[in-house]
Coordinates of C-alpha atoms in Angstrom, one line a residue:
X1 CA -61.2 13.2 8.8
X2 CA -58.2 10.7 9.2
X3 CA -54.9 12.3 9.0
X4 CA -52.4 10.7 7.1
X5 CA -48.2 10.4 7.4
X6 CA -45.9 12.2 5.5
X7 CA -42.1 12.5 4.4
X8 CA -39.9 15.1 3.2
X9 CA -37.9 14.3 0.1
X10 CA -35.5 16.6 -1.5
X11 CA -35.4 17.5 -5.2
X12 CA -32.3 18.1 -6.7
X13 CA -33.1 21.6 -7.2
X14 CA -34.2 22.5 -3.6
X15 CA -37.1 21.9 -1.2
X16 CA -39.5 19.0 -2.3
X17 CA -41.8 17.1 -0.2
X18 CA -43.0 13.9 -1.1
X19 CA -45.9 12.6 0.9
X20 CA -47.0 9.2 2.0
X21 CA -50.5 9.2 2.6
X22 CA -51.2 6.4 4.8
X23 CA -49.4 3.7 7.0
X24 CA -48.2 0.6 7.7
X25 CA -48.1 0.4 11.3
X26 CA -49.5 -2.7 13.2
X27 CA -52.8 -2.3 15.7
X28 CA -51.9 -4.2 18.0
X29 CA -49.0 -3.1 20.5
X30 CA -48.0 -6.7 20.6
X31 CA -47.9 -7.8 17.0
X32 CA -45.3 -8.8 15.2
X33 CA -44.5 -8.8 11.1
X34 CA -42.8 -11.0 8.7
X35 CA -39.5 -9.0 7.7
X36 CA -38.9 -9.3 3.5
X37 CA -35.2 -10.4 4.8
X38 CA -33.9 -14.0 4.7
X39 CA -30.6 -15.6 5.3
X40 CA -29.1 -16.6 2.1
X41 CA -28.3 -19.9 3.8
X42 CA -31.8 -20.4 4.4
X43 CA -34.6 -21.3 2.0
X44 CA -37.3 -21.5 4.9
X45 CA -36.7 -19.5 8.1
X46 CA -37.5 -15.7 8.8
X47 CA -36.7 -13.3 10.5
X48 CA -39.2 -12.3 12.6
X49 CA -39.1 -8.8 14.6
X50 CA -41.5 -8.2 17.3
X51 CA -42.2 -4.8 19.0
X52 CA -42.4 -4.5 22.7
X53 CA -45.6 -4.3 24.3
X54 CA -45.8 -0.1 25.4
X55 CA -49.5 -0.1 26.1
X56 CA -49.9 2.1 23.6
X57 CA -51.3 2.4 20.3
X58 CA -49.1 3.1 17.3
X59 CA -49.3 6.8 16.1
X60 CA -50.8 7.7 13.1
X61 CA -48.1 10.4 11.4
X62 CA -49.5 13.7 10.3
X63 CA -49.1 15.0 6.3
X64 CA -46.6 17.7 5.8
X65 CA -48.0 18.7 2.5
X66 CA -50.9 17.7 0.6
X67 CA -48.5 16.0 -2.9
X68 CA -49.5 12.5 -2.6
X69 CA -47.3 9.4 -3.1
X70 CA -47.0 8.5 -7.2
X71 CA -46.1 4.5 -7.7
X72 CA -45.1 3.5 -11.5
X73 CA -45.7 -0.2 -11.7
X74 CA -44.7 -2.0 -14.4
X75 CA -44.7 -5.9 -16.1
X76 CA -48.1 -6.9 -14.8
X77 CA -47.1 -6.7 -11.1
X78 CA -49.7 -9.1 -9.5
X79 CA -53.1 -7.7 -8.1
X80 CA -52.0 -8.5 -4.5
X81 CA -49.2 -6.1 -4.6
X82 CA -51.5 -3.4 -6.7
X83 CA -54.3 -3.7 -3.7
X84 CA -51.3 -3.4 -0.8
X85 CA -50.7 -0.3 -2.8
X86 CA -54.0 1.2 -3.5
X87 CA -54.9 0.7 -0.2
X88 CA -52.4 3.0 1.4
X89 CA -54.0 5.8 -1.1
X90 CA -51.0 6.1 -3.2
X91 CA -51.4 7.2 -6.5
X92 CA -50.6 3.5 -8.6
X93 CA -50.0 3.9 -12.4
X94 CA -50.4 0.2 -13.4
X95 CA -48.9 -1.2 -16.5
X96 CA -49.0 -4.6 -17.6
X97 CA -46.1 -4.5 -19.9
X98 CA -42.3 -3.1 -19.8
X99 CA -41.8 0.6 -21.2
X100 CA -38.9 1.7 -23.9
X101 CA -36.2 3.4 -22.4
X102 CA -37.5 7.3 -23.4
X103 CA -40.8 6.4 -22.3
X104 CA -39.7 5.0 -19.1
X105 CA -37.5 8.1 -18.7
X106 CA -40.9 10.3 -19.2
X107 CA -42.8 8.3 -16.7
X108 CA -40.0 7.9 -13.8
X109 CA -39.3 11.7 -13.7
X110 CA -42.1 12.5 -11.2
X111 CA -42.6 9.1 -9.2
X112 CA -41.5 8.2 -5.9
X113 CA -41.8 4.4 -6.4
X114 CA -41.2 2.1 -9.1
X115 CA -42.1 -1.0 -9.0
X116 CA -40.4 -4.0 -11.7
X117 CA -40.0 -7.2 -12.5
X118 CA -37.2 -8.9 -14.6
X119 CA -37.5 -7.1 -18.3
X120 CA -37.2 -3.2 -17.1
X121 CA -33.9 -2.0 -16.7
X122 CA -33.4 0.4 -14.4
X123 CA -29.9 1.9 -15.4
X124 CA -27.9 4.8 -14.6
X125 CA -29.0 6.7 -17.5
X126 CA -32.8 6.2 -16.2
X127 CA -32.5 6.9 -12.8
X128 CA -30.4 9.8 -13.5
X129 CA -33.9 11.8 -14.5
X130 CA -35.6 10.5 -10.9
X131 CA -35.8 13.2 -9.1
X132 CA -38.1 12.3 -6.8
X133 CA -37.0 8.6 -6.5
X134 CA -37.0 6.9 -2.8
X135 CA -37.5 3.1 -3.8
X136 CA -37.3 0.4 -6.1
X137 CA -39.5 -2.8 -5.7
X138 CA -38.0 -5.9 -7.3
X139 CA -41.2 -8.2 -7.7
X140 CA -38.8 -11.1 -8.6
X141 CA -35.8 -13.0 -7.0
X142 CA -32.9 -10.8 -9.1
X143 CA -32.0 -7.4 -9.1
X144 CA -29.0 -7.4 -11.9
X145 CA -31.6 -5.5 -14.0
X146 CA -31.1 -2.4 -11.6
X147 CA -27.8 -0.5 -11.0
X148 CA -27.9 -0.9 -7.6
X149 CA -24.4 1.4 -7.0
X150 CA -26.0 4.7 -8.3
X151 CA -29.4 3.9 -7.0
X152 CA -27.6 3.5 -3.5
X153 CA -25.7 6.8 -4.3
X154 CA -28.4 8.4 -5.0
X155 CA -30.3 7.5 -1.9
X156 CA -32.7 4.8 -3.4
X157 CA -33.3 1.9 -1.7
X158 CA -34.5 -1.5 -3.7
X159 CA -36.1 -4.4 -2.6
X160 CA -36.5 -7.9 -3.6
X161 CA -38.4 -10.7 -2.9
X162 CA -35.5 -13.5 -2.5
X163 CA -37.5 -17.0 -1.9
X164 CA -41.2 -16.2 -2.4
X165 CA -40.9 -18.2 -6.0
X166 CA -38.7 -20.9 -4.7
X167 CA -41.2 -23.7 -4.4
X168 CA -42.4 -22.4 -7.5
X169 CA -39.0 -23.1 -9.6
X170 CA -38.1 -26.3 -7.1
X171 CA -40.9 -28.1 -8.7
X172 CA -40.7 -26.8 -12.6
X173 CA -37.5 -28.6 -12.3
X174 CA -38.4 -31.8 -11.0
X175 CA -41.0 -32.0 -14.1
X176 CA -38.3 -31.0 -16.3
X177 CA -35.9 -33.9 -15.4
X178 CA -39.1 -36.4 -15.6
X179 CA -39.7 -34.9 -18.6
X180 CA -36.5 -34.8 -19.9
X181 CA -35.7 -38.9 -18.6
X182 CA -38.5 -39.7 -20.4
X183 CA -38.4 -37.6 -23.6
X184 CA -42.0 -36.0 -23.0
X185 CA -41.8 -33.4 -25.1
X186 CA -40.5 -34.9 -28.0
X187 CA -43.2 -37.7 -28.0
X188 CA -46.0 -35.1 -27.1
X189 CA -45.1 -32.8 -30.3
X190 CA -44.9 -36.2 -32.7
X191 CA -48.2 -37.1 -31.4
X192 CA -49.4 -33.4 -32.2
X193 CA -48.2 -34.2 -35.3
X194 CA -49.8 -37.2 -36.1
X195 CA -46.9 -39.3 -35.3
X196 CA -47.2 -42.3 -33.0
X197 CA -43.8 -43.1 -32.1
X198 CA -43.7 -45.6 -29.1
X199 CA -40.5 -46.0 -27.9
X200 CA -38.3 -47.1 -24.2
X201 CA -34.5 -46.6 -25.7
X202 CA -33.2 -43.8 -23.9
X203 CA -35.9 -43.2 -21.6
X204 CA -35.8 -43.5 -17.9
X205 CA -37.0 -43.3 -14.5
X206 CA -35.3 -40.8 -12.3
X207 CA -35.2 -43.4 -9.3
X208 CA -31.9 -43.8 -8.1
X209 CA -30.3 -41.3 -10.3
X210 CA -27.7 -38.8 -9.6
X211 CA -28.9 -34.6 -8.9
X212 CA -25.9 -32.1 -9.3
X213 CA -27.4 -29.0 -7.8
X214 CA -25.3 -25.7 -9.0
X215 CA -26.0 -23.1 -6.1
X216 CA -27.6 -24.9 -2.8
X217 CA -29.7 -21.5 -1.8
X218 CA -33.4 -21.4 -1.4
X219 CA -34.3 -22.9 -4.2
X220 CA -31.4 -25.4 -4.8
X221 CA -32.1 -26.4 -0.9
X222 CA -36.0 -27.0 -1.6
X223 CA -34.9 -28.7 -4.8
X224 CA -32.7 -31.4 -2.8
X225 CA -35.8 -32.2 -0.5
X226 CA -38.3 -32.8 -3.3
X227 CA -35.7 -35.1 -5.5
X228 CA -34.9 -37.1 -2.5
X229 CA -38.4 -37.8 -2.2
X230 CA -38.4 -38.5 -5.3
X231 CA -35.6 -41.5 -4.9
X232 CA -32.6 -39.6 -6.7
X233 CA -29.6 -39.0 -4.8
X234 CA -28.5 -35.6 -4.5
X235 CA -24.8 -33.8 -4.5
X236 CA -24.2 -30.2 -4.8
X237 CA -21.7 -27.5 -4.9
X238 CA -21.7 -24.0 -3.6
X239 CA -19.1 -21.2 -2.9
X240 CA -19.4 -21.9 0.5
X241 CA -20.1 -24.3 3.1
X242 CA -24.2 -25.1 3.9
X243 CA -25.6 -27.9 5.8
X244 CA -26.7 -30.3 3.6
X245 CA -30.7 -31.1 3.8
X246 CA -31.8 -34.4 4.5
X247 CA -29.1 -37.1 2.7
X248 CA -28.0 -34.6 0.3
X249 CA -23.8 -34.3 0.0
X250 CA -21.8 -31.1 -1.0
X251 CA -18.9 -32.0 -3.1
X252 CA -15.5 -29.5 -2.7
X253 CA -15.6 -28.7 -6.8
X254 CA -17.9 -28.1 -9.7
X255 CA -15.6 -30.6 -11.5
X256 CA -17.0 -33.5 -8.8
X257 CA -20.2 -32.7 -9.4
X258 CA -20.1 -32.5 -13.1
X259 CA -18.3 -36.5 -13.6
X260 CA -20.8 -37.8 -11.1
X261 CA -24.4 -36.2 -11.7
X262 CA -26.6 -37.7 -14.2
X263 CA -28.4 -34.6 -14.0
X264 CA -27.1 -31.0 -13.7
X265 CA -29.1 -27.8 -12.4
X266 CA -28.2 -24.6 -12.0
X267 CA -29.6 -22.3 -9.6
X268 CA -27.0 -19.3 -9.2
X269 CA -27.0 -15.3 -9.3
X270 CA -25.5 -13.8 -12.2
X271 CA -21.9 -13.0 -11.0
X272 CA -18.7 -12.2 -13.3
X273 CA -17.9 -15.5 -11.5
X274 CA -21.0 -17.8 -12.8
X275 CA -20.8 -15.7 -16.5
X276 CA -20.5 -18.7 -19.3
X277 CA -20.0 -21.2 -15.7
X278 CA -21.0 -23.9 -18.0
X279 CA -19.3 -23.9 -21.1
X280 CA -17.6 -26.9 -23.3
X281 CA -14.9 -27.4 -21.0
X282 CA -17.7 -28.3 -18.1
X283 CA -19.9 -30.0 -20.6
X284 CA -16.9 -32.2 -21.4
X285 CA -16.7 -33.1 -17.6
X286 CA -20.3 -34.4 -17.8
X287 CA -21.3 -37.6 -18.0
X288 CA -22.0 -39.1 -21.6
X289 CA -26.1 -38.9 -22.0
X290 CA -26.6 -36.7 -18.9
X291 CA -29.1 -33.8 -18.7
X292 CA -28.5 -30.2 -18.6
X293 CA -31.0 -27.9 -16.8
X294 CA -30.9 -24.2 -16.6
X295 CA -33.5 -21.9 -15.0
X296 CA -31.4 -19.0 -13.3
X297 CA -29.7 -16.7 -15.7
X298 CA -29.4 -16.4 -19.2
X299 CA -25.3 -15.6 -19.3
X300 CA -24.3 -18.9 -16.8
X301 CA -24.5 -21.5 -19.7
X302 CA -22.9 -21.1 -23.0
X303 CA -25.4 -22.1 -25.3
X304 CA -23.7 -22.5 -28.3
X305 CA -21.9 -24.9 -26.7
X306 CA -24.3 -26.7 -25.4
X307 CA -25.9 -27.1 -28.8
X308 CA -22.4 -28.7 -29.8
X309 CA -22.2 -31.2 -27.3
X310 CA -26.2 -32.0 -27.9
X311 CA -25.2 -32.3 -31.3
X312 CA -22.6 -34.9 -30.5
X313 CA -24.5 -36.9 -28.3
X314 CA -22.7 -36.2 -25.0
X315 CA -25.5 -34.5 -23.9
X316 CA -29.1 -36.5 -24.0
X317 CA -31.2 -33.4 -23.0
X318 CA -31.4 -29.8 -21.6
X319 CA -34.3 -27.5 -20.1
X320 CA -34.1 -24.1 -20.7
X321 CA -35.7 -21.3 -19.1
X322 CA -33.4 -18.3 -19.1
X323 CA -31.6 -16.6 -22.1
X324 CA -28.8 -14.1 -22.7
X325 CA -31.0 -11.5 -24.4
X326 CA -35.0 -12.2 -23.9
X327 CA -37.8 -10.1 -25.4
X328 CA -39.7 -7.3 -23.8
X329 CA -43.0 -8.9 -24.0
X330 CA -44.7 -11.9 -25.7
X331 CA -44.7 -12.4 -29.2
X332 CA -43.1 -14.1 -32.2
X333 CA -39.7 -12.6 -31.1
X334 CA -37.5 -15.8 -30.2
X335 CA -35.5 -15.5 -32.9
X336 CA -32.0 -15.4 -34.4
X337 CA -32.7 -11.6 -34.5
X338 CA -32.8 -11.6 -30.7
X339 CA -30.0 -14.5 -30.4
X340 CA -27.9 -15.9 -33.5
X341 CA -28.6 -19.3 -32.3
X342 CA -31.9 -19.2 -31.5
X343 CA -33.1 -21.2 -34.5
X344 CA -30.1 -24.2 -34.2
X345 CA -31.4 -24.4 -30.5
X346 CA -34.9 -24.7 -31.6
X347 CA -34.0 -27.7 -34.0
X348 CA -33.0 -30.1 -31.6
X349 CA -34.4 -33.2 -29.9
X350 CA -35.5 -33.8 -26.2
X351 CA -34.9 -29.9 -25.4
X352 CA -37.7 -28.2 -23.2
X353 CA -37.2 -24.8 -23.6
X354 CA -39.6 -22.3 -21.9
X355 CA -40.1 -18.1 -21.7
X356 CA -38.7 -17.3 -18.2
X357 CA -41.6 -19.3 -16.3
X358 CA -39.8 -20.4 -13.4
X359 CA -41.6 -18.4 -10.5
X360 CA -44.4 -17.8 -12.9
X361 CA -47.2 -19.5 -10.9
X362 CA -50.3 -17.8 -8.9
X363 CA -49.1 -18.7 -5.9
X364 CA -45.7 -17.5 -6.5
X365 CA -46.7 -14.0 -8.1
X366 CA -49.6 -13.7 -5.3
X367 CA -46.6 -14.1 -2.4
X368 CA -44.3 -11.9 -4.0
X369 CA -47.1 -9.1 -4.5
X370 CA -47.5 -9.0 -1.0
X371 CA -43.8 -9.3 0.1
X372 CA -42.4 -6.8 -2.2
X373 CA -45.7 -4.4 -2.0
X374 CA -45.5 -4.6 2.6
X375 CA -41.6 -3.9 1.9
X376 CA -42.2 -0.6 0.0
X377 CA -45.0 0.4 2.7
X378 CA -42.9 0.0 5.5
X379 CA -40.0 2.1 3.7
X380 CA -42.4 4.8 2.5
X381 CA -44.5 5.1 5.7
X382 CA -41.5 3.7 8.5
X383 CA -38.0 4.2 6.2
X384 CA -37.5 0.6 7.3
X385 CA -34.8 -0.9 5.5
X386 CA -35.1 -4.5 6.4
X387 CA -34.5 -6.9 3.4
X388 CA -32.9 -4.0 1.2
X389 CA -30.6 -5.2 -1.2
X390 CA -28.2 -2.2 -1.6
X391 CA -28.7 -0.1 1.8
X392 CA -27.7 -0.9 5.4
X393 CA -30.5 -2.4 7.6
X394 CA -31.9 -0.4 10.1
X395 CA -35.4 -0.8 11.9
X396 CA -36.8 1.5 14.5
X397 CA -40.1 0.6 16.5
X398 CA -43.1 2.4 15.6
X399 CA -44.1 5.6 17.4
X400 CA -47.2 5.6 19.6
X401 CA -49.9 7.5 20.3
X402 CA -48.2 8.4 23.8
X403 CA -45.8 10.4 21.7
X404 CA -47.8 12.9 20.1
X405 CA -45.1 15.1 19.4
X406 CA -42.3 13.1 17.8
X407 CA -40.9 13.4 14.4
X408 CA -38.4 10.6 12.5
X409 CA -35.4 11.7 10.8
X410 CA -33.9 9.6 8.2
X411 CA -30.7 10.8 7.0
X412 CA -29.4 9.0 4.0
X413 CA -25.4 10.2 4.0
X414 CA -21.7 9.7 2.4
X415 CA -19.7 7.2 4.9
X416 CA -17.0 9.5 5.2
X417 CA -15.4 10.6 8.9
X418 CA -17.5 13.4 11.2
X419 CA -20.8 13.1 9.9
X420 CA -22.5 11.9 13.1
X421 CA -21.0 14.4 15.1
X422 CA -22.2 17.0 12.6
X423 CA -25.4 15.1 12.6
X424 CA -25.8 15.2 16.3
X425 CA -24.9 18.7 16.5
X426 CA -27.9 19.2 14.5
X427 CA -30.1 17.0 16.8
X428 CA -28.3 18.3 20.0
X429 CA -31.2 20.8 20.9
X430 CA -33.7 17.9 20.9
X431 CA -34.1 15.3 22.6
X432 CA -33.1 11.9 21.1
X433 CA -35.3 9.0 22.1
X434 CA -34.0 6.6 20.1
X435 CA -31.4 6.6 17.6
X436 CA -30.0 4.3 14.8
X437 CA -27.4 4.0 12.0
X438 CA -25.3 1.7 10.5
X439 CA -23.3 2.0 6.9
X440 CA -22.9 -0.8 3.9
X441 CA -19.7 0.6 1.6
X442 CA -20.0 4.1 0.9
X443 CA -23.7 4.7 2.0
X444 CA -24.5 5.3 5.5
X445 CA -28.3 5.1 7.2
X446 CA -29.2 6.9 10.2
X447 CA -32.6 7.0 11.7
X448 CA -33.4 8.8 14.6
X449 CA -37.1 9.4 16.5
X450 CA -37.0 12.7 18.3
X451 CA -39.1 13.9 20.9
X452 CA -41.2 17.6 21.6
X453 CA -40.8 19.0 18.2
X454 CA -43.1 21.4 17.5
X455 CA -44.5 21.8 13.4
X456 CA -42.4 25.2 13.0
X457 CA -39.0 23.4 14.2
X458 CA -39.2 20.6 11.6
X459 CA -38.6 22.8 8.7
X460 CA -35.6 24.1 10.5
X461 CA -34.3 20.6 11.0
X462 CA -34.8 19.6 7.6
X463 CA -32.7 22.2 6.4
X464 CA -30.1 21.6 8.5
X465 CA -29.4 18.5 7.6
X466 CA -30.0 19.0 4.1
X467 CA -27.4 21.7 4.4
X468 CA -25.0 18.9 5.1
X469 CA -21.7 18.4 2.7
X470 CA -22.0 14.5 3.4
X471 CA -26.0 14.5 2.5
X472 CA -27.7 12.3 -0.3
X473 CA -30.9 12.0 0.9
X474 CA -33.1 13.6 4.0
X475 CA -36.7 12.7 4.9
X476 CA -38.4 13.5 8.2
X477 CA -41.9 11.9 8.6
X478 CA -44.0 12.7 11.5

């Protein structure tokens, strides 16, 4: 019978054994795999990691206890992700929607891994009850729905998919630019009601128009290329200096972009600096008859100000895919009960309102499912944090069959002086083959492979590390 890998994960009230019962090791000593990490300044490249050839096959980790890894997947995570996790032998509890907070708290108490999208809020109150949780997978771009600091301080890694849906969002924006320029939404709605209204007044080609992109990251840069292919001129504003693609041109200020762009589109994260980034002063700076698109975060545009600007004729059209408050599921919820201006917004002409579907394509969701689930498997089975958004990025090459008595120690600790000396005192009685440590703010992550360790020594090793005052979480894989 095939043996399975395991790790030791502490409960708050004592020793708890969290088991991973499969592995994500490559079957070829020369194999490479695609990291989920991408440089924030690049939309297309990837960091590739190659394990050096050792002439030996990867070691299959052995179980320490019989408990299986329990995974909770919410919000209809794509089948590709569910299959990857199920094929590892994990116990996967799948739900099509998010859960109310009290029900979520009841569910999360026993799970080791949780996978969510954008609706589930993993607050400190929720995470406080997650006694066995070691990792969170956000099957989306954003991570603002997770209390990242609380998670890090309690040894819970968080992974996301920073670029897998970039193309889908960029294509949606291109479609909305054309639809707004030709007033397609209004003409379609009129004809659905039986009204034939063939007009050309206020309808434009997008060729020769200027697109202003706020945020030139994965999505913004791909959008730049597509827009130029349609004959548009592209300018962009970003908080950092970034290399332009094609003939795009970076402008020094947001005001410079707003005054020159015929179409303005937002692609920025949710930060204090981006809250109401587009409000009345910025709308006043835009060209009369220009268009605004927001598919980033609902807090970026002050929607009451946008309503006023559209009613006055300053803004000729808008497309919104995100909102300050969004329903937890599908239904007739986009009313004033959700946002007090919802009905005023819905009454406007030439406005496209979509329910946060920027990345909702089969291709994007499939890619996100693969990317995030593979990151979760690597973390559970090997402890690799490459691509984590709240932890130091640490990785060691896989153990091999030539190393039958090796264990992998993972020690997450507070970043305070003297910790490494105490850890090395614990490890000093063993031969440390390789070790890596890194810190990120107040949290540090150490990974070490130790040779010639027999099973009777593993519990002693674990408990010695657990006793250190700097400990956040200890895991032992062997």
